[in-house]
PDB file of C-alpha atoms in Angstrom:
ATOM      1  CA  UNK Y  11      27.493 -54.801  -9.638  1.00 51.00           C
ATOM      2  CA  UNK Y  12      27.868 -51.759 -11.869  1.00 67.00           C
ATOM      3  CA  UNK Y  13      25.926 -48.575 -11.156  1.00 65.00           C
ATOM      4  CA  UNK Y  14      24.022 -48.929 -14.435  1.00 64.00           C
ATOM      5  CA  UNK Y  15      22.916 -52.455 -13.582  1.00 70.00           C
ATOM      6  CA  UNK Y  16      21.962 -51.425 -10.053  1.00 72.00           C
ATOM      7  CA  UNK Y  17      19.776 -48.662 -11.471  1.00 71.00           C
ATOM      8  CA  UNK Y  18      18.106 -51.012 -13.953  1.00 70.00           C
ATOM      9  CA  UNK Y  19      17.102 -53.394 -11.125  1.00 75.00           C
ATOM     10  CA  UNK Y  20      15.124 -50.716  -9.268  1.00 75.00           C
ATOM     11  CA  UNK Y  21      11.349 -50.536  -9.758  1.00 80.00           C
ATOM     12  CA  UNK Y  22      10.574 -48.688 -12.966  1.00 73.00           C
ATOM     13  CA  UNK Y  23       8.692 -45.867 -11.279  1.00 78.00           C
ATOM     14  CA  UNK Y  24      11.742 -45.300  -9.057  1.00 79.00           C
ATOM     15  CA  UNK Y  25      13.968 -45.212 -12.123  1.00 76.00           C
ATOM     16  CA  UNK Y  26      11.782 -42.551 -13.699  1.00 75.00           C
ATOM     17  CA  UNK Y  27      11.830 -40.565 -10.460  1.00 77.00           C
ATOM     18  CA  UNK Y  28      15.635 -40.646 -10.472  1.00 76.00           C
ATOM     19  CA  UNK Y  29      15.800 -39.272 -14.018  1.00 77.00           C
ATOM     20  CA  UNK Y  30      13.667 -36.246 -13.050  1.00 77.00           C
ATOM     21  CA  UNK Y  31      16.586 -34.975 -10.928  1.00 76.00           C
ATOM     22  CA  UNK Y  32      19.160 -35.278 -13.727  1.00 79.00           C
ATOM     23  CA  UNK Y  33      20.049 -32.318 -15.974  1.00 80.00           C
ATOM     24  CA  UNK Y  34      19.990 -32.860 -19.721  1.00 75.00           C
ATOM     25  CA  UNK Y  35      23.765 -33.350 -19.915  1.00 78.00           C
ATOM     26  CA  UNK Y  36      23.625 -36.235 -17.442  1.00 82.00           C
ATOM     27  CA  UNK Y  37      20.693 -37.748 -19.319  1.00 80.00           C
ATOM     28  CA  UNK Y  38      22.765 -37.694 -22.512  1.00 80.00           C
ATOM     29  CA  UNK Y  39      25.523 -39.574 -20.682  1.00 81.00           C
ATOM     30  CA  UNK Y  40      22.976 -42.029 -19.259  1.00 78.00           C
ATOM     31  CA  UNK Y  41      21.743 -42.771 -22.760  1.00 80.00           C
ATOM     32  CA  UNK Y  42      25.247 -43.982 -23.710  1.00 82.00           C
ATOM     33  CA  UNK Y  43      25.478 -46.497 -20.873  1.00 78.00           C
ATOM     34  CA  UNK Y  44      23.218 -49.191 -22.327  1.00 77.00           C
ATOM     35  CA  UNK Y  45      20.251 -49.698 -24.620  1.00 79.00           C
ATOM     36  CA  UNK Y  46      17.898 -50.060 -21.666  1.00 79.00           C
ATOM     37  CA  UNK Y  47      19.100 -46.874 -19.991  1.00 80.00           C
ATOM     38  CA  UNK Y  48      18.984 -45.089 -23.338  1.00 81.00           C
ATOM     39  CA  UNK Y  49      15.233 -45.725 -23.474  1.00 83.00           C
ATOM     40  CA  UNK Y  50      14.898 -44.480 -19.902  1.00 84.00           C
ATOM     41  CA  UNK Y  51      16.880 -41.313 -20.697  1.00 84.00           C
ATOM     42  CA  UNK Y  52      14.864 -40.653 -23.872  1.00 84.00           C
ATOM     43  CA  UNK Y  53      11.616 -40.816 -21.876  1.00 87.00           C
ATOM     44  CA  UNK Y  54      12.987 -38.198 -19.490  1.00 85.00           C
ATOM     45  CA  UNK Y  55      14.417 -35.962 -22.239  1.00 86.00           C
ATOM     46  CA  UNK Y  56      11.177 -35.872 -24.203  1.00 90.00           C
ATOM     47  CA  UNK Y  57       8.776 -35.622 -21.261  1.00 91.00           C
ATOM     48  CA  UNK Y  58       9.348 -31.854 -20.978  1.00 91.00           C
ATOM     49  CA  UNK Y  59       9.983 -30.002 -24.243  1.00 92.00           C
ATOM     50  CA  UNK Y  60      11.294 -26.460 -23.577  1.00 91.00           C
ATOM     51  CA  UNK Y  61      11.658 -24.462 -26.791  1.00 92.00           C
ATOM     52  CA  UNK Y  62      10.879 -21.047 -25.338  1.00 91.00           C
ATOM     53  CA  UNK Y  63      13.011 -18.024 -24.491  1.00 85.00           C
ATOM     54  CA  UNK Y  64      11.639 -18.175 -20.955  1.00 80.00           C
ATOM     55  CA  UNK Y  65      13.431 -21.513 -20.521  1.00 71.00           C
ATOM     56  CA  UNK Y  66      16.862 -21.126 -22.139  1.00 64.00           C
ATOM     57  CA  UNK Y  67      19.418 -23.878 -22.347  1.00 60.00           C
ATOM     58  CA  UNK Y  68      21.893 -24.317 -19.532  1.00 55.00           C
ATOM     59  CA  UNK Y  69      24.350 -21.421 -19.689  1.00 54.00           C
ATOM     60  CA  UNK Y  70      27.625 -22.268 -21.305  1.00 54.00           C
ATOM     61  CA  UNK Y  71      31.039 -20.601 -21.276  1.00 47.00           C
ATOM     62  CA  UNK Y  72      30.132 -18.396 -24.275  1.00 45.00           C
ATOM     63  CA  UNK Y  73      27.417 -15.751 -24.604  1.00 45.00           C
ATOM     64  CA  UNK Y  74      24.786 -16.511 -27.251  1.00 52.00           C
ATOM     65  CA  UNK Y  75      24.807 -13.491 -29.560  1.00 48.00           C
ATOM     66  CA  UNK Y  76      21.943 -14.841 -31.673  1.00 59.00           C
ATOM     67  CA  UNK Y  77      19.349 -16.153 -29.193  1.00 64.00           C
ATOM     68  CA  UNK Y  78      16.457 -16.162 -31.681  1.00 74.00           C
ATOM     69  CA  UNK Y  79      18.472 -18.096 -34.245  1.00 78.00           C
ATOM     70  CA  UNK Y  80      19.552 -20.567 -31.561  1.00 81.00           C
ATOM     71  CA  UNK Y  81      15.950 -21.009 -30.447  1.00 86.00           C
ATOM     72  CA  UNK Y  82      14.772 -21.670 -34.005  1.00 87.00           C
ATOM     73  CA  UNK Y  83      17.617 -24.132 -34.529  1.00 87.00           C
ATOM     74  CA  UNK Y  84      16.531 -26.079 -31.430  1.00 88.00           C
ATOM     75  CA  UNK Y  85      12.905 -26.008 -32.615  1.00 91.00           C
ATOM     76  CA  UNK Y  86      13.858 -27.257 -36.077  1.00 89.00           C
ATOM     77  CA  UNK Y  87      15.913 -30.046 -34.511  1.00 90.00           C
ATOM     78  CA  UNK Y  88      12.942 -31.087 -32.383  1.00 91.00           C
ATOM     79  CA  UNK Y  89      10.610 -31.207 -35.387  1.00 92.00           C
ATOM     80  CA  UNK Y  90      13.158 -33.241 -37.354  1.00 91.00           C
ATOM     81  CA  UNK Y  91      13.551 -35.742 -34.528  1.00 91.00           C
ATOM     82  CA  UNK Y  92       9.794 -36.113 -34.162  1.00 92.00           C
ATOM     83  CA  UNK Y  93       9.366 -36.684 -37.902  1.00 91.00           C
ATOM     84  CA  UNK Y  94      11.987 -39.445 -37.816  1.00 93.00           C
ATOM     85  CA  UNK Y  95      10.711 -40.997 -34.596  1.00 92.00           C
ATOM     86  CA  UNK Y  96       6.970 -40.203 -34.305  1.00 93.00           C
ATOM     87  CA  UNK Y  97       6.672 -42.608 -31.366  1.00 93.00           C
ATOM     88  CA  UNK Y  98       8.489 -40.042 -29.221  1.00 93.00           C
ATOM     89  CA  UNK Y  99       5.345 -37.879 -29.314  1.00 94.00           C
ATOM     90  CA  UNK Y 100       3.627 -40.165 -26.818  1.00 93.00           C
ATOM     91  CA  UNK Y 101       6.396 -39.454 -24.287  1.00 92.00           C
ATOM     92  CA  UNK Y 102       5.795 -35.683 -24.202  1.00 95.00           C
ATOM     93  CA  UNK Y 103       3.873 -34.401 -21.183  1.00 95.00           C
ATOM     94  CA  UNK Y 104       4.599 -30.644 -21.287  1.00 95.00           C
ATOM     95  CA  UNK Y 105       5.494 -28.226 -24.078  1.00 96.00           C
ATOM     96  CA  UNK Y 106       6.927 -24.708 -23.826  1.00 95.00           C
ATOM     97  CA  UNK Y 107       7.122 -23.224 -27.301  1.00 96.00           C
ATOM     98  CA  UNK Y 108       7.696 -19.701 -28.619  1.00 94.00           C
ATOM     99  CA  UNK Y 109       6.808 -18.744 -32.172  1.00 92.00           C
ATOM    100  CA  UNK Y 110       9.118 -16.121 -33.659  1.00 85.00           C
ATOM    101  CA  UNK Y 111       8.677 -13.719 -36.545  1.00 79.00           C
ATOM    102  CA  UNK Y 112      10.397 -15.376 -39.534  1.00 73.00           C
ATOM    103  CA  UNK Y 113      10.960 -11.947 -41.107  1.00 69.00           C
ATOM    104  CA  UNK Y 114      13.302 -10.989 -38.276  1.00 66.00           C
ATOM    105  CA  UNK Y 115      16.477 -12.914 -39.061  1.00 59.00           C
ATOM    106  CA  UNK Y 116      19.816 -12.360 -37.430  1.00 53.00           C
ATOM    107  CA  UNK Y 117      21.977 -13.930 -40.114  1.00 52.00           C
ATOM    108  CA  UNK Y 118      21.823 -15.300 -43.648  1.00 48.00           C
ATOM    109  CA  UNK Y 119      21.868 -18.913 -42.492  1.00 54.00           C
ATOM    110  CA  UNK Y 120      19.068 -18.525 -39.928  1.00 59.00           C
ATOM    111  CA  UNK Y 121      16.690 -21.415 -39.408  1.00 71.00           C
ATOM    112  CA  UNK Y 122      13.073 -21.211 -40.613  1.00 76.00           C
ATOM    113  CA  UNK Y 123      10.517 -23.187 -38.616  1.00 84.00           C
ATOM    114  CA  UNK Y 124       7.349 -23.831 -40.673  1.00 86.00           C
ATOM    115  CA  UNK Y 125       4.371 -23.111 -38.443  1.00 90.00           C
ATOM    116  CA  UNK Y 126       2.223 -25.734 -40.178  1.00 92.00           C
ATOM    117  CA  UNK Y 127       4.769 -28.389 -39.195  1.00 91.00           C
ATOM    118  CA  UNK Y 128       4.728 -27.158 -35.589  1.00 94.00           C
ATOM    119  CA  UNK Y 129       0.960 -27.604 -35.304  1.00 95.00           C
ATOM    120  CA  UNK Y 130       1.173 -30.945 -37.111  1.00 94.00           C
ATOM    121  CA  UNK Y 131       3.757 -32.123 -34.596  1.00 94.00           C
ATOM    122  CA  UNK Y 132       1.649 -30.877 -31.685  1.00 96.00           C
ATOM    123  CA  UNK Y 133      -1.320 -32.838 -33.047  1.00 95.00           C
ATOM    124  CA  UNK Y 134       0.657 -36.023 -32.421  1.00 94.00           C
ATOM    125  CA  UNK Y 135       1.291 -35.077 -28.771  1.00 95.00           C
ATOM    126  CA  UNK Y 136      -2.042 -36.276 -27.433  1.00 94.00           C
ATOM    127  CA  UNK Y 137      -0.725 -36.990 -23.926  1.00 95.00           C
ATOM    128  CA  UNK Y 138       0.442 -33.433 -23.237  1.00 97.00           C
ATOM    129  CA  UNK Y 139      -0.993 -32.064 -19.997  1.00 97.00           C
ATOM    130  CA  UNK Y 140       0.809 -28.693 -19.761  1.00 97.00           C
ATOM    131  CA  UNK Y 141       1.633 -26.013 -22.347  1.00 97.00           C
ATOM    132  CA  UNK Y 142       3.300 -22.596 -22.372  1.00 97.00           C
ATOM    133  CA  UNK Y 143       2.882 -21.011 -25.820  1.00 96.00           C
ATOM    134  CA  UNK Y 144       3.933 -17.550 -26.950  1.00 94.00           C
ATOM    135  CA  UNK Y 145       3.227 -15.852 -30.284  1.00 92.00           C
ATOM    136  CA  UNK Y 146       4.768 -12.603 -31.606  1.00 88.00           C
ATOM    137  CA  UNK Y 147       2.872  -9.333 -31.980  1.00 81.00           C
ATOM    138  CA  UNK Y 148       4.464  -8.552 -35.349  1.00 81.00           C
ATOM    139  CA  UNK Y 149       3.492 -11.660 -37.287  1.00 81.00           C
ATOM    140  CA  UNK Y 150       0.314 -13.661 -37.842  1.00 84.00           C
ATOM    141  CA  UNK Y 151       1.102 -17.230 -36.824  1.00 88.00           C
ATOM    142  CA  UNK Y 152      -0.739 -19.664 -39.067  1.00 88.00           C
ATOM    143  CA  UNK Y 153      -3.568 -21.186 -36.988  1.00 92.00           C
ATOM    144  CA  UNK Y 154      -3.807 -24.957 -36.513  1.00 94.00           C
ATOM    145  CA  UNK Y 155      -6.148 -26.866 -38.805  1.00 92.00           C
ATOM    146  CA  UNK Y 156      -7.436 -29.202 -36.096  1.00 93.00           C
ATOM    147  CA  UNK Y 157      -8.116 -29.332 -32.334  1.00 95.00           C
ATOM    148  CA  UNK Y 158      -5.044 -30.001 -30.188  1.00 96.00           C
ATOM    149  CA  UNK Y 159      -4.131 -31.309 -26.722  1.00 97.00           C
ATOM    150  CA  UNK Y 160      -7.180 -33.413 -25.718  1.00 96.00           C
ATOM    151  CA  UNK Y 161      -5.715 -34.127 -22.254  1.00 97.00           C
ATOM    152  CA  UNK Y 162      -4.528 -30.609 -21.407  1.00 97.00           C
ATOM    153  CA  UNK Y 163      -4.708 -29.609 -17.729  1.00 98.00           C
ATOM    154  CA  UNK Y 164      -2.546 -26.448 -17.457  1.00 98.00           C
ATOM    155  CA  UNK Y 165      -2.032 -23.695 -20.018  1.00 98.00           C
ATOM    156  CA  UNK Y 166      -0.099 -20.444 -20.113  1.00 97.00           C
ATOM    157  CA  UNK Y 167      -0.750 -18.244 -23.161  1.00 96.00           C
ATOM    158  CA  UNK Y 168       1.109 -15.116 -24.273  1.00 93.00           C
ATOM    159  CA  UNK Y 169       1.083 -12.999 -27.406  1.00 90.00           C
ATOM    160  CA  UNK Y 170      -1.260 -12.262 -30.292  1.00 90.00           C
ATOM    161  CA  UNK Y 171      -3.139 -15.025 -32.077  1.00 91.00           C
ATOM    162  CA  UNK Y 172      -5.412 -15.319 -35.067  1.00 89.00           C
ATOM    163  CA  UNK Y 173      -9.068 -16.090 -34.509  1.00 85.00           C
ATOM    164  CA  UNK Y 174      -9.819 -19.745 -33.687  1.00 86.00           C
ATOM    165  CA  UNK Y 175      -6.205 -20.475 -32.682  1.00 93.00           C
ATOM    166  CA  UNK Y 176      -6.974 -20.282 -28.971  1.00 94.00           C
ATOM    167  CA  UNK Y 177     -10.118 -22.350 -29.544  1.00 95.00           C
ATOM    168  CA  UNK Y 178      -8.075 -25.184 -31.065  1.00 96.00           C
ATOM    169  CA  UNK Y 179      -5.628 -25.035 -28.159  1.00 96.00           C
ATOM    170  CA  UNK Y 180      -7.894 -24.469 -25.149  1.00 97.00           C
ATOM    171  CA  UNK Y 181     -11.370 -25.729 -26.065  1.00 96.00           C
ATOM    172  CA  UNK Y 182     -10.424 -29.324 -26.869  1.00 95.00           C
ATOM    173  CA  UNK Y 183      -9.657 -30.686 -23.418  1.00 95.00           C
ATOM    174  CA  UNK Y 184     -12.579 -31.237 -21.026  1.00 95.00           C
ATOM    175  CA  UNK Y 185     -10.142 -31.464 -18.100  1.00 96.00           C
ATOM    176  CA  UNK Y 186      -8.315 -28.117 -18.418  1.00 97.00           C
ATOM    177  CA  UNK Y 187      -8.003 -26.940 -14.819  1.00 97.00           C
ATOM    178  CA  UNK Y 188      -5.549 -24.002 -14.866  1.00 98.00           C
ATOM    179  CA  UNK Y 189      -5.418 -21.137 -17.370  1.00 97.00           C
ATOM    180  CA  UNK Y 190      -3.025 -18.181 -17.270  1.00 96.00           C
ATOM    181  CA  UNK Y 191      -3.188 -15.285 -19.737  1.00 94.00           C
ATOM    182  CA  UNK Y 192       0.137 -13.460 -19.677  1.00 92.00           C
ATOM    183  CA  UNK Y 193       0.475  -9.699 -20.368  1.00 87.00           C
ATOM    184  CA  UNK Y 194      -0.103  -8.565 -23.953  1.00 84.00           C
ATOM    185  CA  UNK Y 195      -2.342 -11.479 -24.902  1.00 89.00           C
ATOM    186  CA  UNK Y 196      -5.105 -10.880 -27.433  1.00 88.00           C
ATOM    187  CA  UNK Y 197      -6.417 -11.835 -30.832  1.00 87.00           C
ATOM    188  CA  UNK Y 198      -5.534 -10.067 -34.052  1.00 80.00           C
ATOM    189  CA  UNK Y 199      -8.180  -7.838 -35.579  1.00 66.00           C
ATOM    190  CA  UNK Y 200      -9.247  -9.739 -38.680  1.00 59.00           C
ATOM    191  CA  UNK Y 201     -10.751  -6.597 -40.227  1.00 51.00           C
ATOM    192  CA  UNK Y 202      -7.511  -5.248 -41.707  1.00 45.00           C
ATOM    193  CA  UNK Y 203      -9.240  -3.177 -44.377  1.00 40.00           C
ATOM    194  CA  UNK Y 204      -9.281  -3.319 -48.161  1.00 35.00           C
ATOM    195  CA  UNK Y 205      -6.144  -1.210 -48.500  1.00 39.00           C
ATOM    196  CA  UNK Y 206      -3.961  -3.347 -46.259  1.00 40.00           C
ATOM    197  CA  UNK Y 207      -0.761  -4.499 -47.913  1.00 39.00           C
ATOM    198  CA  UNK Y 208       0.708  -7.999 -47.364  1.00 43.00           C
ATOM    199  CA  UNK Y 209       3.867  -6.670 -45.736  1.00 38.00           C
ATOM    200  CA  UNK Y 210       2.053  -4.414 -43.273  1.00 41.00           C
ATOM    201  CA  UNK Y 211       2.204  -5.510 -39.662  1.00 47.00           C
ATOM    202  CA  UNK Y 212      -1.223  -6.745 -38.494  1.00 46.00           C
ATOM    203  CA  UNK Y 213      -3.016  -4.628 -35.923  1.00 45.00           C
ATOM    204  CA  UNK Y 214      -3.657  -6.530 -32.694  1.00 47.00           C
ATOM    205  CA  UNK Y 215      -7.124  -6.251 -31.269  1.00 52.00           C
ATOM    206  CA  UNK Y 216      -7.096  -4.611 -27.823  1.00 60.00           C
ATOM    207  CA  UNK Y 217      -9.354  -7.269 -26.399  1.00 78.00           C
ATOM    208  CA  UNK Y 218      -9.788 -10.945 -25.599  1.00 88.00           C
ATOM    209  CA  UNK Y 219     -13.551 -10.518 -25.793  1.00 89.00           C
ATOM    210  CA  UNK Y 220     -14.127 -12.675 -28.914  1.00 91.00           C
ATOM    211  CA  UNK Y 221     -12.408 -15.677 -27.358  1.00 93.00           C
ATOM    212  CA  UNK Y 222     -14.252 -15.264 -24.050  1.00 93.00           C
ATOM    213  CA  UNK Y 223     -17.592 -15.042 -25.841  1.00 93.00           C
ATOM    214  CA  UNK Y 224     -16.870 -18.091 -28.008  1.00 95.00           C
ATOM    215  CA  UNK Y 225     -15.896 -20.010 -24.878  1.00 96.00           C
ATOM    216  CA  UNK Y 226     -19.274 -19.290 -23.294  1.00 95.00           C
ATOM    217  CA  UNK Y 227     -21.252 -20.122 -26.428  1.00 95.00           C
ATOM    218  CA  UNK Y 228     -19.293 -23.367 -26.933  1.00 94.00           C
ATOM    219  CA  UNK Y 229     -19.704 -24.411 -23.298  1.00 95.00           C
ATOM    220  CA  UNK Y 230     -15.937 -24.932 -23.107  1.00 96.00           C
ATOM    221  CA  UNK Y 231     -13.635 -25.059 -20.053  1.00 96.00           C
ATOM    222  CA  UNK Y 232     -16.051 -27.162 -17.923  1.00 96.00           C
ATOM    223  CA  UNK Y 233     -13.339 -28.072 -15.385  1.00 96.00           C
ATOM    224  CA  UNK Y 234     -11.476 -24.768 -15.032  1.00 97.00           C
ATOM    225  CA  UNK Y 235     -10.430 -24.288 -11.387  1.00 97.00           C
ATOM    226  CA  UNK Y 236      -7.676 -21.641 -11.543  1.00 97.00           C
ATOM    227  CA  UNK Y 237      -7.788 -18.518 -13.706  1.00 96.00           C
ATOM    228  CA  UNK Y 238      -5.090 -15.845 -13.811  1.00 94.00           C
ATOM    229  CA  UNK Y 239      -5.396 -12.867 -16.161  1.00 92.00           C
ATOM    230  CA  UNK Y 240      -2.445 -10.484 -16.493  1.00 87.00           C
ATOM    231  CA  UNK Y 241      -3.582  -8.794 -19.715  1.00 70.00           C
ATOM    232  CA  UNK Y 242      -4.373  -5.158 -18.861  1.00 65.00           C
ATOM    233  CA  UNK Y 243      -6.794  -3.124 -20.980  1.00 61.00           C
ATOM    234  CA  UNK Y 244      -7.655  -6.041 -23.268  1.00 73.00           C
ATOM    235  CA  UNK Y 245     -10.992  -7.182 -21.834  1.00 83.00           C
ATOM    236  CA  UNK Y 246     -14.283  -5.321 -21.471  1.00 82.00           C
ATOM    237  CA  UNK Y 247     -16.341  -5.709 -18.328  1.00 81.00           C
ATOM    238  CA  UNK Y 248     -19.420  -7.009 -20.162  1.00 84.00           C
ATOM    239  CA  UNK Y 249     -17.602  -9.871 -21.879  1.00 87.00           C
ATOM    240  CA  UNK Y 250     -15.672 -10.737 -18.724  1.00 88.00           C
ATOM    241  CA  UNK Y 251     -18.833 -10.795 -16.620  1.00 87.00           C
ATOM    242  CA  UNK Y 252     -20.400 -13.197 -19.121  1.00 89.00           C
ATOM    243  CA  UNK Y 253     -17.297 -15.391 -19.001  1.00 92.00           C
ATOM    244  CA  UNK Y 254     -17.142 -15.375 -15.189  1.00 90.00           C
ATOM    245  CA  UNK Y 255     -20.781 -16.413 -15.012  1.00 89.00           C
ATOM    246  CA  UNK Y 256     -19.898 -19.375 -17.218  1.00 93.00           C
ATOM    247  CA  UNK Y 257     -16.973 -20.599 -15.080  1.00 93.00           C
ATOM    248  CA  UNK Y 258     -18.347 -19.588 -11.655  1.00 91.00           C
ATOM    249  CA  UNK Y 259     -19.733 -23.052 -10.698  1.00 92.00           C
ATOM    250  CA  UNK Y 260     -16.263 -24.643 -10.626  1.00 94.00           C
ATOM    251  CA  UNK Y 261     -13.629 -21.875 -10.305  1.00 95.00           C
ATOM    252  CA  UNK Y 262     -11.571 -22.048  -7.081  1.00 96.00           C
ATOM    253  CA  UNK Y 263      -8.829 -19.427  -7.497  1.00 95.00           C
ATOM    254  CA  UNK Y 264      -9.392 -16.155  -9.349  1.00 93.00           C
ATOM    255  CA  UNK Y 265      -6.271 -14.031  -9.876  1.00 92.00           C
ATOM    256  CA  UNK Y 266      -6.790 -10.688 -11.651  1.00 88.00           C
ATOM    257  CA  UNK Y 267      -5.038  -7.368 -12.126  1.00 83.00           C
ATOM    258  CA  UNK Y 268      -6.696  -4.085 -11.130  1.00 75.00           C
ATOM    259  CA  UNK Y 269      -6.162  -2.542 -14.598  1.00 75.00           C
ATOM    260  CA  UNK Y 270      -7.826  -5.473 -16.311  1.00 72.00           C
ATOM    261  CA  UNK Y 271     -10.466  -3.692 -18.350  1.00 68.00           C
ATOM    262  CA  UNK Y 272     -10.148  -1.813 -21.611  1.00 56.00           C
ATOM    263  CA  UNK Y 273      -9.297   1.881 -21.827  1.00 53.00           C
ATOM    264  CA  UNK Y 274     -12.282   4.049 -20.998  1.00 52.00           C
ATOM    265  CA  UNK Y 275     -13.550   1.772 -18.230  1.00 57.00           C
ATOM    266  CA  UNK Y 276     -12.908   2.122 -14.523  1.00 56.00           C
ATOM    267  CA  UNK Y 277     -10.231   0.145 -12.738  1.00 62.00           C
ATOM    268  CA  UNK Y 278     -11.187  -3.062 -10.978  1.00 66.00           C
ATOM    269  CA  UNK Y 279     -12.423  -1.438  -7.762  1.00 66.00           C
ATOM    270  CA  UNK Y 280     -15.238  -2.364  -5.379  1.00 69.00           C
ATOM    271  CA  UNK Y 281     -17.944  -1.135  -7.749  1.00 71.00           C
ATOM    272  CA  UNK Y 282     -16.590  -3.209 -10.629  1.00 72.00           C
ATOM    273  CA  UNK Y 283     -16.133  -6.255  -8.397  1.00 76.00           C
ATOM    274  CA  UNK Y 284     -19.706  -5.914  -7.204  1.00 74.00           C
ATOM    275  CA  UNK Y 285     -20.947  -6.089 -10.772  1.00 71.00           C
ATOM    276  CA  UNK Y 286     -18.699  -9.043 -11.587  1.00 74.00           C
ATOM    277  CA  UNK Y 287     -19.142 -11.167  -8.475  1.00 74.00           C
ATOM    278  CA  UNK Y 288     -22.120 -10.072  -6.436  1.00 63.00           C
ATOM    279  CA  UNK Y 289     -24.837 -11.364  -8.751  1.00 62.00           C
ATOM    280  CA  UNK Y 290     -23.279 -14.767  -9.324  1.00 70.00           C
ATOM    281  CA  UNK Y 291     -23.043 -17.653  -6.895  1.00 80.00           C
ATOM    282  CA  UNK Y 292     -19.514 -19.009  -6.527  1.00 87.00           C
ATOM    283  CA  UNK Y 293     -19.827 -22.330  -4.670  1.00 90.00           C
ATOM    284  CA  UNK Y 294     -16.145 -23.369  -5.050  1.00 93.00           C
ATOM    285  CA  UNK Y 295     -14.248 -20.051  -4.912  1.00 93.00           C
ATOM    286  CA  UNK Y 296     -11.646 -20.054  -2.117  1.00 92.00           C
ATOM    287  CA  UNK Y 297      -9.111 -17.383  -3.192  1.00 91.00           C
ATOM    288  CA  UNK Y 298      -9.740 -13.994  -4.787  1.00 88.00           C
ATOM    289  CA  UNK Y 299      -6.518 -12.158  -5.675  1.00 87.00           C
ATOM    290  CA  UNK Y 300      -6.681  -8.621  -7.100  1.00 84.00           C
ATOM    291  CA  UNK Y 301      -3.172  -7.377  -7.842  1.00 81.00           C
ATOM    292  CA  UNK Y 302      -2.769  -3.605  -7.620  1.00 75.00           C
ATOM    293  CA  UNK Y 303      -5.828  -2.880  -5.502  1.00 72.00           C
ATOM    294  CA  UNK Y 304      -5.542  -1.113  -2.157  1.00 66.00           C
ATOM    295  CA  UNK Y 305      -7.034  -3.164   0.696  1.00 62.00           C
ATOM    296  CA  UNK Y 306      -8.841  -0.084   1.999  1.00 63.00           C
ATOM    297  CA  UNK Y 307     -10.893   0.143  -1.212  1.00 66.00           C
ATOM    298  CA  UNK Y 308     -12.953  -2.881  -0.200  1.00 74.00           C
ATOM    299  CA  UNK Y 309     -15.477  -2.078   2.508  1.00 78.00           C
ATOM    300  CA  UNK Y 310     -16.446  -4.539   5.269  1.00 81.00           C
ATOM    301  CA  UNK Y 311     -20.017  -4.519   3.919  1.00 81.00           C
ATOM    302  CA  UNK Y 312     -18.822  -5.598   0.454  1.00 79.00           C
ATOM    303  CA  UNK Y 313     -16.646  -8.356   1.923  1.00 80.00           C
ATOM    304  CA  UNK Y 314     -19.581  -9.634   3.998  1.00 82.00           C
ATOM    305  CA  UNK Y 315     -21.769  -9.628   0.897  1.00 80.00           C
ATOM    306  CA  UNK Y 316     -19.075 -11.438  -1.021  1.00 81.00           C
ATOM    307  CA  UNK Y 317     -18.838 -14.086   1.664  1.00 82.00           C
ATOM    308  CA  UNK Y 318     -22.521 -14.867   1.150  1.00 82.00           C
ATOM    309  CA  UNK Y 319     -21.971 -15.322  -2.586  1.00 83.00           C
ATOM    310  CA  UNK Y 320     -18.791 -17.364  -1.989  1.00 86.00           C
ATOM    311  CA  UNK Y 321     -19.417 -19.689   0.982  1.00 88.00           C
ATOM    312  CA  UNK Y 322     -15.943 -21.284   0.730  1.00 91.00           C
ATOM    313  CA  UNK Y 323     -13.987 -18.042   0.365  1.00 88.00           C
ATOM    314  CA  UNK Y 324     -11.041 -17.996   2.774  1.00 87.00           C
ATOM    315  CA  UNK Y 325      -8.767 -15.363   1.239  1.00 86.00           C
ATOM    316  CA  UNK Y 326      -9.030 -11.997  -0.461  1.00 83.00           C
ATOM    317  CA  UNK Y 327      -5.690 -10.331  -1.087  1.00 78.00           C
ATOM    318  CA  UNK Y 328      -3.434  -8.477  -3.441  1.00 76.00           C
ATOM    319  CA  UNK Y 329      -0.103  -9.339  -4.995  1.00 62.00           C
ATOM    320  CA  UNK Y 330       1.721  -8.644  -1.711  1.00 66.00           C
ATOM    321  CA  UNK Y 331      -0.287 -11.335   0.088  1.00 58.00           C
ATOM    322  CA  UNK Y 332      -1.991  -8.732   2.271  1.00 60.00           C
ATOM    323  CA  UNK Y 333      -4.999 -10.385   3.843  1.00 61.00           C
ATOM    324  CA  UNK Y 334      -8.169  -8.373   3.385  1.00 60.00           C
ATOM    325  CA  UNK Y 335     -10.758 -10.828   4.589  1.00 61.00           C
TER     326      UNK Y 335
END
């Protein structure tokens, strides 16, 4: 019995589990073994789409001197494959995608990835449960024209987006459980002025406040359990307090940075935490992580008060896992 035939006789869920341990090169070889194994390899290759600089291709013998051009070439290839075989969209479970500024080209023959086609392709990926999307700060990425990712459960967002883009990405799924805002994440300021020229770089807004407020008013994120915010100076305390009050009934892990709030406001110390957390009941909160805060800044009285507001709280700590509670 050949190895290929032995693999094909295993239960299908075991076959899929085997393919999760294979690198892409081995999956390409598996696809050449037989038609049946080709379908199995294609399912594995398309289940996790990584077109992001955070997840580069396996290192080869040569150094890539044009990483942005290589990334755009891979993205263009993915869009072409999906246009030829739209049925592959139902195989995709996670997407890591980085938009790049098309004005920054490293060679004459650089690849251009139309943003409208990217969103159109994402609209076909209705079974995606995890995304990692990054947008540049020097270019306004065209927003999607429809809601995306109805089954999304985990999202990591980075970069600067036009208004309503984050709504189309994050407000669609009623089962989104984990949300992570990376550093330098905000919305562009749509008020660019009457004298703005088309080639001027857009000015990013220093805040995520509009998105947070729209989330509350729309009643979105009803299942959010884990929130991590790494965007310093881009949220005001008033908007964040409103947002926390909205998600407080179901949030379990809250991971913040001490320099969270906009310039001109105090750091996230005991006084700020008291305003954010003390007046709201947190029935599900188990972990409160404040990175960059000194454990001595939180008094025993405040921790005792917090325990009454958070009956399930078992951990308060900073980024170094120093237990405060």
